[in-house]
XYZ file of C-alpha atoms in Angstrom:
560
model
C 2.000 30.443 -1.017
C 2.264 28.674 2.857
C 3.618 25.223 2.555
C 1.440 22.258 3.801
C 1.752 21.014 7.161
C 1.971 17.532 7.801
C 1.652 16.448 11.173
C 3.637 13.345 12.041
C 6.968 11.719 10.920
C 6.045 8.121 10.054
C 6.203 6.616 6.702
C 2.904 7.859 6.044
C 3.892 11.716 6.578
C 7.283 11.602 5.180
C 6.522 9.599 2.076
C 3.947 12.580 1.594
C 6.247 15.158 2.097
C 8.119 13.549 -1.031
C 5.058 13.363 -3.218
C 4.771 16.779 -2.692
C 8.281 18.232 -3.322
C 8.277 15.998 -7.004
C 5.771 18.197 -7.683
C 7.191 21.185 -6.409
C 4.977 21.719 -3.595
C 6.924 22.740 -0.335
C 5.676 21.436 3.012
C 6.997 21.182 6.784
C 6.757 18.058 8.524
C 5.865 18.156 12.240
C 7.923 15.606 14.156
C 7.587 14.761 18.259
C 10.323 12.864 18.098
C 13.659 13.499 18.168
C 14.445 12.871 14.173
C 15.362 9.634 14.189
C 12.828 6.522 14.541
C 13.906 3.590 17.159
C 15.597 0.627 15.372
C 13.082 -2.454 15.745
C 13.887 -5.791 14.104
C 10.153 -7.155 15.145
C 8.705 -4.162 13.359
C 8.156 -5.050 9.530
C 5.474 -4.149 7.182
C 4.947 -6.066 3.642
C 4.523 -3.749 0.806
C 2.751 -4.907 -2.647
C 4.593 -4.296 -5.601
C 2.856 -1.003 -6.524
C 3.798 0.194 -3.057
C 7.313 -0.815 -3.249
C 7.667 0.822 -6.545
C 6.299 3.862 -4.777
C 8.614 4.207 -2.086
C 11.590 3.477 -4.405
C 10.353 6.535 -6.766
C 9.775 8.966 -3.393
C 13.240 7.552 -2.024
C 15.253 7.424 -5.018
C 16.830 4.404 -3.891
C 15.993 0.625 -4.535
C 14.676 -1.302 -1.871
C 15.327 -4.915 -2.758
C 18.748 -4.730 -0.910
C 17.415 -3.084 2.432
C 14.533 -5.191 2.475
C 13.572 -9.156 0.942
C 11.410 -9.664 -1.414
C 9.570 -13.399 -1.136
C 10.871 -16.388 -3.481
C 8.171 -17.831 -2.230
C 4.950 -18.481 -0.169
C 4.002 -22.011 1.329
C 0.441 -22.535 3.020
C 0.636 -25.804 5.530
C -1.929 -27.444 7.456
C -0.688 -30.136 10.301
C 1.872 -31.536 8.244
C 0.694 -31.301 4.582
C 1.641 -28.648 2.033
C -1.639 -27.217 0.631
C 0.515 -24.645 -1.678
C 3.237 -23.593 -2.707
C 4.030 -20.279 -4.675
C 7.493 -19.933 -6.570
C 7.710 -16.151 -7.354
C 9.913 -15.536 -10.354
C 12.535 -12.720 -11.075
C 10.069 -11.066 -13.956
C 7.639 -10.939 -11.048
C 5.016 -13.802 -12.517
C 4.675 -16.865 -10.256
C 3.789 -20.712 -10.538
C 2.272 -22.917 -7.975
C 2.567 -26.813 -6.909
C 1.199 -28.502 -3.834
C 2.120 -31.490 -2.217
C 2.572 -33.276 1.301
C 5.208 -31.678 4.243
C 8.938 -31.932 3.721
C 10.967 -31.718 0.345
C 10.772 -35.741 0.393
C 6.850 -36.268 0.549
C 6.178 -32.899 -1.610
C 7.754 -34.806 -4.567
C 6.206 -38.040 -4.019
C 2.541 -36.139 -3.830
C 2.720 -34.066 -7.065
C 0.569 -35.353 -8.828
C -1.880 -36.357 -5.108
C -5.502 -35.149 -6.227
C -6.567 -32.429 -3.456
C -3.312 -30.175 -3.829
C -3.674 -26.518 -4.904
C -1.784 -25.408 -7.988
C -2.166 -21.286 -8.109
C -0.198 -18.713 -10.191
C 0.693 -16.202 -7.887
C 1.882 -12.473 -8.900
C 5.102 -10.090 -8.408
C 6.324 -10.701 -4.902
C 5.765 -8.821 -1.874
C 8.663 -6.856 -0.414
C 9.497 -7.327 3.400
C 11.738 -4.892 5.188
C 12.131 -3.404 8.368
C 10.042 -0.633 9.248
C 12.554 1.645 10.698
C 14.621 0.793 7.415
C 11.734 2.189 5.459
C 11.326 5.236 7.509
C 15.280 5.857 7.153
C 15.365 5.794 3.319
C 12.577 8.200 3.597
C 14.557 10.045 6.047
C 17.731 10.289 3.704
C 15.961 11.229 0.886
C 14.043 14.431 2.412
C 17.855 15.588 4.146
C 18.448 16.103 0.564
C 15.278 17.559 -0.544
C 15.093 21.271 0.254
C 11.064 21.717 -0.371
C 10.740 19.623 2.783
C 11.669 20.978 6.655
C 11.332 18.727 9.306
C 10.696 20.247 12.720
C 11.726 17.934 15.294
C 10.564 17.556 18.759
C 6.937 19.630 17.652
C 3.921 18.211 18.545
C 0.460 19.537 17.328
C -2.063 20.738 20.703
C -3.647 23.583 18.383
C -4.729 24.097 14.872
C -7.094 27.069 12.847
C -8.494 26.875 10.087
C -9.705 30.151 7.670
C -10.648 30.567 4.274
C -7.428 31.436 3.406
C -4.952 28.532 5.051
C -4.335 26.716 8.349
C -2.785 27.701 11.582
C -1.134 25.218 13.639
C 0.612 25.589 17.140
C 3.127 22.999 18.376
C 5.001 23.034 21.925
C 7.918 21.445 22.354
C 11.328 23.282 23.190
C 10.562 25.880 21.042
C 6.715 26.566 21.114
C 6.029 28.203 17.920
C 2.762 29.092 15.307
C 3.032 27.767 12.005
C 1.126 28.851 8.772
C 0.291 26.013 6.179
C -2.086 26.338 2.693
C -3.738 23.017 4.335
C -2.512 20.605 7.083
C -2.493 16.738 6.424
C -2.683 14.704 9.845
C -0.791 11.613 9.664
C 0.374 11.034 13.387
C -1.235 7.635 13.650
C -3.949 5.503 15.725
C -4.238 8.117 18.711
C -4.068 11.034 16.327
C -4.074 14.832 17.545
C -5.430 15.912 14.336
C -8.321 13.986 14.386
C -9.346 14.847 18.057
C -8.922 18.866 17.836
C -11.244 18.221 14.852
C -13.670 15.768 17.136
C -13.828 13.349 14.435
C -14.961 9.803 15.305
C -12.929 6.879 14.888
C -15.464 3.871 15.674
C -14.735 0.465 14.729
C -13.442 -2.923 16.619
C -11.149 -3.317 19.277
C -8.421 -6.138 19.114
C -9.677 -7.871 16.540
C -6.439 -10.477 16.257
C -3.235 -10.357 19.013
C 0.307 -11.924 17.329
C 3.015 -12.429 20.072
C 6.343 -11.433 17.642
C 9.176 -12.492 17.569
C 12.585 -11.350 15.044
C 15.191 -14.165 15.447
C 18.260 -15.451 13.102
C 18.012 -18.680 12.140
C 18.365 -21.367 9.308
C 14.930 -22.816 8.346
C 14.185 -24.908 5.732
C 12.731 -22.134 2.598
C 15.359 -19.589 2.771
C 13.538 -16.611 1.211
C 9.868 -18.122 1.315
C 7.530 -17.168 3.374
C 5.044 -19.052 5.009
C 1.871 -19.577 6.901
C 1.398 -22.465 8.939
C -2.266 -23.420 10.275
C -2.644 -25.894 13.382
C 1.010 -27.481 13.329
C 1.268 -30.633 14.411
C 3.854 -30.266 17.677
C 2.069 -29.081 21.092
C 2.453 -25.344 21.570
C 2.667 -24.008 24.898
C 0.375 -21.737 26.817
C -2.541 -20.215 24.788
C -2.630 -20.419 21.117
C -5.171 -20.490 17.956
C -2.716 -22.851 15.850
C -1.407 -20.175 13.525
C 2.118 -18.957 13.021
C 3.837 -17.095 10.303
C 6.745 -16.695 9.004
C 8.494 -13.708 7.001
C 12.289 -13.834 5.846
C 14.239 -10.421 5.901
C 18.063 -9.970 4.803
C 20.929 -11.336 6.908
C 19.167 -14.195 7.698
C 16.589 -13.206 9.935
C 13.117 -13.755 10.544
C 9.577 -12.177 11.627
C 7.689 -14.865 13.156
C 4.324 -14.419 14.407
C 1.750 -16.714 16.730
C -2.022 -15.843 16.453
C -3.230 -15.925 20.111
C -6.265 -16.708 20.982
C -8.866 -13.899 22.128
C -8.237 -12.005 25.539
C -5.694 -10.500 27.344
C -3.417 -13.789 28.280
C -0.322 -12.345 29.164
C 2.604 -13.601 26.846
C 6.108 -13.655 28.797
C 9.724 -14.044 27.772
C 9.937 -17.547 29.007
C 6.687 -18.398 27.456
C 7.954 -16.852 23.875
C 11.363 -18.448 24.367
C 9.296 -22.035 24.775
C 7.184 -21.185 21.912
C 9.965 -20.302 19.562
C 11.663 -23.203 20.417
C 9.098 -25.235 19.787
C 8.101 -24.181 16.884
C 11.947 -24.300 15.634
C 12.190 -27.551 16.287
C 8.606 -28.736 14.197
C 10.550 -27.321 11.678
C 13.812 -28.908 11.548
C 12.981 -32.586 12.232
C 12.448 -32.255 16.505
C 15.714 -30.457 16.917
C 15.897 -26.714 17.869
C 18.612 -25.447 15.676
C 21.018 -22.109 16.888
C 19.310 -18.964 16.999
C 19.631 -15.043 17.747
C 16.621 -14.004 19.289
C 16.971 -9.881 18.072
C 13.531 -8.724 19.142
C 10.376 -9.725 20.446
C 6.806 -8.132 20.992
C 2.487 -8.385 20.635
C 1.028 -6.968 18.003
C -2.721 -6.123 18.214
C -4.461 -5.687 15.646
C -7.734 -2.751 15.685
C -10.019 -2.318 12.986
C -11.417 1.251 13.034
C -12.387 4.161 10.296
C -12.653 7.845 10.700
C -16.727 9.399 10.230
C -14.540 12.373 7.966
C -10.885 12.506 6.150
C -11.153 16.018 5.238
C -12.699 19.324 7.384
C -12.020 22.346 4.620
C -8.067 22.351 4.592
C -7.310 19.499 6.984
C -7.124 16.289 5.449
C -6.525 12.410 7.570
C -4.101 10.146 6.431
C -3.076 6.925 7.298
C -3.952 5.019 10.616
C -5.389 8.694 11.745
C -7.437 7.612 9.538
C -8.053 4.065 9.334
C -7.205 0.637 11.066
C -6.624 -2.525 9.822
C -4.450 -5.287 9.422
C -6.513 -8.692 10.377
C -5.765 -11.511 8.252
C -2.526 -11.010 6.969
C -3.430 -7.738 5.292
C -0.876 -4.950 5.250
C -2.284 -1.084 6.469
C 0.488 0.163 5.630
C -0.506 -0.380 1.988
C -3.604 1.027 2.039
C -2.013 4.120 3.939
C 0.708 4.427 1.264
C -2.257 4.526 -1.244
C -3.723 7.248 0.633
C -0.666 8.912 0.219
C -0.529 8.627 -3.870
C -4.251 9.638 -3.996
C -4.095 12.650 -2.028
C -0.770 14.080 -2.825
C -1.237 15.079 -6.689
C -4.921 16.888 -5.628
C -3.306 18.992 -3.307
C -0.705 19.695 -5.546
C -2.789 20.473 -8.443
C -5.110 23.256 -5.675
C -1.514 24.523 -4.499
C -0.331 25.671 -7.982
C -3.776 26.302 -9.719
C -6.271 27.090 -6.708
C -9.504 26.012 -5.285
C -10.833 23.023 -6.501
C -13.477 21.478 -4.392
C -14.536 18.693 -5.974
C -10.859 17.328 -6.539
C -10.104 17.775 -2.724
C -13.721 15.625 -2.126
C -12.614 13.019 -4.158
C -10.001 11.805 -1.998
C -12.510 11.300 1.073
C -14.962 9.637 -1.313
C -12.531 7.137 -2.929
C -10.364 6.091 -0.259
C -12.665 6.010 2.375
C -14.775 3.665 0.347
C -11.935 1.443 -0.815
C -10.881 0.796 2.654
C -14.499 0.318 4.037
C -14.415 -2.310 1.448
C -11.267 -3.681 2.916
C -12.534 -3.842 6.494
C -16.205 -5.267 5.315
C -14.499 -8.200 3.368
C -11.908 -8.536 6.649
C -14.841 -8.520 9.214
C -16.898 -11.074 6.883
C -14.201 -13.422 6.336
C -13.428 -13.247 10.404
C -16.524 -15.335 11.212
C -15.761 -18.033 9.213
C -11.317 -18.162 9.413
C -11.796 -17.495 13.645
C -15.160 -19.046 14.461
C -14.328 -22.559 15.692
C -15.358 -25.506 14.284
C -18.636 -26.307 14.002
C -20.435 -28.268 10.929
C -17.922 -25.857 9.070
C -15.062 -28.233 9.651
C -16.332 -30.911 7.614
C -17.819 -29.705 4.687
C -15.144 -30.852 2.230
C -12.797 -28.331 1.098
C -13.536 -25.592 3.534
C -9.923 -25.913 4.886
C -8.767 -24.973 1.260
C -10.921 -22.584 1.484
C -9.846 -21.003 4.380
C -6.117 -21.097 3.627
C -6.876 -18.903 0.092
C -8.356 -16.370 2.146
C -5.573 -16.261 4.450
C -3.280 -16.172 1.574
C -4.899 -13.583 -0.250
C -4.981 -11.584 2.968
C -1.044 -12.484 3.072
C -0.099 -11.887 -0.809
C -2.593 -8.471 -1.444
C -4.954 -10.430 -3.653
C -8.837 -10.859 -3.991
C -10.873 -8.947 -1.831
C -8.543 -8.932 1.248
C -5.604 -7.460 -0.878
C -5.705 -6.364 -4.193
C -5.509 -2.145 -5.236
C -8.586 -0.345 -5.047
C -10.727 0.527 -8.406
C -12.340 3.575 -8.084
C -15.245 2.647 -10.279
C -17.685 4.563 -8.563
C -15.635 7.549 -8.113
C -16.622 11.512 -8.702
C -13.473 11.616 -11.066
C -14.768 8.625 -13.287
C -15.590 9.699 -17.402
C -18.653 9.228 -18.838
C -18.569 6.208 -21.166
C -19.348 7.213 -24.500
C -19.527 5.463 -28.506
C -15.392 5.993 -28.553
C -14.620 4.588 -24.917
C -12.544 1.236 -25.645
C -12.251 -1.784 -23.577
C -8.931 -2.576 -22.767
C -7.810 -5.379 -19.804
C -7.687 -2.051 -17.219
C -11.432 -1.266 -16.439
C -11.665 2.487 -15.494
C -10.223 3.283 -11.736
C -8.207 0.628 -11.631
C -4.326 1.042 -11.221
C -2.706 0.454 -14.927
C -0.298 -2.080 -15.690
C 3.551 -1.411 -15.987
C 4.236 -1.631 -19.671
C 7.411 -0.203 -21.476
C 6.814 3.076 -22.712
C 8.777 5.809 -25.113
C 9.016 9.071 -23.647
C 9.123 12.455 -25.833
C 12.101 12.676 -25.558
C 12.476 9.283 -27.160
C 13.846 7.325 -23.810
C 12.362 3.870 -23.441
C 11.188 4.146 -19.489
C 8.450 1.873 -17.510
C 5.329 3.581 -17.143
C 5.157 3.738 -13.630
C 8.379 5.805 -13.607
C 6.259 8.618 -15.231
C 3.753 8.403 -12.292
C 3.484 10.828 -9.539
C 4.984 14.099 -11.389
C 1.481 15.948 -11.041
C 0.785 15.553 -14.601
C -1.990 13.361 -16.683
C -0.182 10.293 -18.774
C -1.861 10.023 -22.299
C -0.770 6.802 -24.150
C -1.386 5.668 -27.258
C -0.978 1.933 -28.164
C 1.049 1.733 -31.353
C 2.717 -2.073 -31.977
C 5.566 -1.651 -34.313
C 6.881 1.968 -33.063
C 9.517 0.128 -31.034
C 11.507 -0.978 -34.107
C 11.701 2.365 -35.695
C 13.181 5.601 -34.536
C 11.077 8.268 -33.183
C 12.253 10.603 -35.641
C 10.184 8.215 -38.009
C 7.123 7.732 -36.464
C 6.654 11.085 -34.288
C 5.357 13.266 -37.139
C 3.540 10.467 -38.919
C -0.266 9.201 -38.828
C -2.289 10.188 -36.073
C 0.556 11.479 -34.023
C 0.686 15.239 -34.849
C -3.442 14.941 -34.283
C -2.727 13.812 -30.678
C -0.158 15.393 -29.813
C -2.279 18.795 -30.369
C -4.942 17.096 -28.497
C -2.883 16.631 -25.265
C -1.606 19.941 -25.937
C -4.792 21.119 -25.321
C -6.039 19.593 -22.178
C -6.868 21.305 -18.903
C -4.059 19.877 -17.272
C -0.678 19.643 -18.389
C -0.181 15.933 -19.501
C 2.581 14.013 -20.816
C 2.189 12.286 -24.332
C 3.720 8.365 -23.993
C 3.792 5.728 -27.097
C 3.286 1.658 -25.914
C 4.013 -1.012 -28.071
C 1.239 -2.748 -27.259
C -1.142 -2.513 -23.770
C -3.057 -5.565 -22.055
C -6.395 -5.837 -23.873
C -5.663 -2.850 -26.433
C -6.021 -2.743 -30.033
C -3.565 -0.799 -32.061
C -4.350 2.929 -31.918
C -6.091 2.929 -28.684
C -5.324 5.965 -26.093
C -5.027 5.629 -22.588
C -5.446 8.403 -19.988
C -4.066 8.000 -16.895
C -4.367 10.126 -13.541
C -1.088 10.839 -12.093
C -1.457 8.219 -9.700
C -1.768 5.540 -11.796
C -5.399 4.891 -12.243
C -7.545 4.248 -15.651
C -9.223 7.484 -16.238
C -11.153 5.932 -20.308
C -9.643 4.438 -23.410
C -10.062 5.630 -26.486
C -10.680 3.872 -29.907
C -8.343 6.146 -31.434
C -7.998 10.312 -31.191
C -10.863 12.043 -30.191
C -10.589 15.466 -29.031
C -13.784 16.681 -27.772
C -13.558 12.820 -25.972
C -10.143 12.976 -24.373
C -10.813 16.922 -22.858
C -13.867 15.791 -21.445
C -12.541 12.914 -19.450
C -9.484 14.576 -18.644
C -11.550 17.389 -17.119
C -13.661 14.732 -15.441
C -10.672 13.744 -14.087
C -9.709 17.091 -12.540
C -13.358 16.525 -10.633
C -14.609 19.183 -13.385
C -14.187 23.025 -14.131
C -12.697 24.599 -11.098
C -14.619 26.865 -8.930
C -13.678 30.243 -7.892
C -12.081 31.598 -5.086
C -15.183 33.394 -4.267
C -17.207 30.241 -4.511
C -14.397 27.998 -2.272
C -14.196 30.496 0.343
C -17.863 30.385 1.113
C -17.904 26.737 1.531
């Protein structure tokens, strides 16, 4: 069978090219460029811990090293500390608020009106070229994956049968794909030769950027400062950020206020000084400025991700990044959703509904995203007004911003596809467990069949289902003991029997569960039910839901 054809060489497209060789699905990624991405110090993205875990499973590599993950987050207003997050090495966080400097926040403690927040595993900040070159390293070494440099798309064809694509470039060629996955970005070829819209909202937030080394004063903590108290020079909204990366250097980023007010070198030089300086007392300490830049932000979503075999990906398919929140995320997500479906059609065949699903549950979780973005704009970047003195609406404000910043509440946090075409019925043996169906599943400890003690995200993204029954005591005894007692030979005949290959996993225990409940999980992550203990005729049911039902035929696909 043809490979796939993805169609751009960002993180987006190569991180799917990986998802798809786990599984043992070959594709060919189409590259303009030359094969090697330009080194930018000013150009970071902030992954979410599920994301991060990702890209360390597709790259085989940890991250932690090439990139920083925060200590901790501080939200400020003038001079006072209205939070502080601590992040802690197990990836559970504590907050304490107090007044501006390491002096003042101890003598405030216990001041009534500071914010005290638990927080959750911390983000990961790194360099996008970094990224893109661990991705880079790990397909040189993958040999289901060719990368066709200096190709770029003007043609495509589609048939029942596969996809056509034509690229020119030095050599002009034709190449034949089973589908063809566009994921060359904002001004993407694949969605124009398909004449798919892409409305939505032009500069919705402009950052002038700047990557410097420096000493401030929360090495590893990140932070977001609202209306500092020095003078800033030139245009400005009274918003800067800033984002710690290895070596000591920093991402730091000044909302500017709308239009098109041209930002120049001397004016960013002034700026960063200034800010420096509120920083450290009034005194600009040294400094290597690396890189600087604007970054505007557009909020846009494609009318269609899929036409028959051509699927959107990524900013081809969708914009948005207002607020703090991180589209690279979403577009890795896009990535984990889509990748096992096509692999499942590649080895088995047509499956319609399976293909539909990803259009229907991404494109609604990041609708959501942009709605909750665009309705939260009004109130963070409308002004003052009456707004600025109803008590606690500053508060207010800075937990959006920080949610928007962290991936949490409705600015940040994984999509549940509750409403999907995948979801199982709930019937008399569905459990309730602290996962509600669609939502990503947490990262317990796990034991394998062969008996290894793994997480269970480490199982994710192999193609197959994850069935896992909660079991508290199992970890204290061999396997030998417990794998052929109780309910276990019953199960294990059940998952034997599903549509879809699946991989029987034991828990010690599971958020929410009571002993003997079964989980099944889709291979990227996400609830399918819970059981209250083994039921056959339950578990096939919802794993075929999962599959988006029986399959059709050939016949049946080819006349869609």
């Amino acid at each position: 069978m043809d490979p796939v054809i993805i169609v751009g060489a960002g993180p987006v497209g190569l991180s799917l090219a990986l998802a798809l060789a786990r599984q043992e699905v070959p594709s060919v990624v189409l590259d303009e460029g030359p094969g090697k991405d330009e080194q930018r110090a000013a150009r970071t993205v902030v992954l979410r811990e599920d994301t991060a875990a990702l890209m360390e499973r597709l790259a085989g590599v940890p991250l932690t090293g090439a990139g920083l993950p925060f200590t901790g987050w501080r939200s400020m207003r003038r001079r006072q500390l209205t939070r502080k997050v601590v992040f802690e090495p197990d990836g559970t966080a504590h907050g304490r608020g107090g007044a501006y400097g390491p002096t003042a926040e101890r003598a405030a403690e216990g001041r009534k009106g500071t914010v005290e927040e638990p927080g959750g595993p911390a983000p990961l900040h790194i360099a996008q070229h970094v990224l893109t070159g661990a991705l880079r390293t790990a397909i040189a070494g993958q040999p289901l994956v060719k990368v066709a440099v200096e190709s770029r798309l003007d043609a495509l064809e589609q048939e029942p049968s596969g996809v056509t694509a034509h690229t020119r470039g030095p050599r002009s060629t034709w190449w034949r794909g089973s589908h063809l996955v566009g994921c060359d970005g904002p001004r993407s070829t694949v969605r124009k030769l398909l004449d798919i819209r892409f409305p939505g909202r032009t500069a919705v937030e402009r950052h002038a950027v700047a990557a410097l080394r420096a000493e401030l004063p929360w090495p590893g903590e990140a932070l977001l400062h609202r209306m500092p108290p020095w003078r800033a020079s030139g245009p400005s909204s009274g918003e800067v950020t800033a984002r710690p990366l290895p070596d000591g250097v920093w991402r730091l980023d000044w909302l500017l206020p709308p239009g098109k007010d041209l930002v120049t070198p001397e004016l960013l030089v002034t700026r960063i000084r200034e800010t420096l300086a509120g920083w450290n007392g009034g005194t600009t300490p040294a400094y290597d400025l690396l890189d600087t830049g604007v970054h505007t932000v557009h909020h846009r979503l494609a009318r269609r991700w899929r036409a028959d075999r051509v699927f959107l990906a990524g900013d081809a398919a969708h914009l948005l990044g207002a607020l703090g929140t991180q589209g690279l995320d979403e577009s890795l997500r896009d990535v984990d959703n889509l990748a096992w479906k096509l692999a499942l059609v590649w080895h088995h065949g047509p499956h319609e509904a399976l293909l539909d699903s990803y259009q229907a549950e991404r494109r609604a979780a990041v609708a959501a995203r942009l709605r909750a973005a665009d309705q939260a704009l009004p109130l963070l970047r409308g002004g003052g007004g009456l707004r600025s003195f109803v008590p606690g609406s500053a508060r207010g404000h800075d937990a959006l911003l920080t949610d928007g910043h962290l991936g949490r509440g409705a600015l940040g946090t994984p999509a549940t596809y509750a409403a999907s075409p995948l979801a199982a019925e709930d019937g008399e043996s569905t459990a309730f467990v602290g996962t509600e169906p669609g939502a990503p599943v947490v990262d317990v400890r796990v034991t394998a069949e062969d008996g290894a003690s793994v997480r269970l995200r480490d199982r994710l993204g192999r193609g197959t289902l994850l069935v896992v029954l909660v079991a508290p005591g199992t970890g204290v005894w061999e396997r030998k003991h417990w794998v052929s007692a109780g309910i276990m030979p019953r199960l294990a005949a059940a998952v034997t029997a599903l549509p879809h290959p699946a991989e029987l996993l034991v828990a010690e225990s599971y958020p929410g569960a009571a002993a003997h409940t079964v989980l099944l999980i889709r291979p990227d992550g996400h609830l399918v039910t819970a059981l209250a203990g083994v039921r056959p005729a339950d578990l096939y049911a919802a794993a075929e839901a999962a599959l988006g039902g029986p399959a059709k035929t050939q016949a049946t696909a080819s006349a869609r």
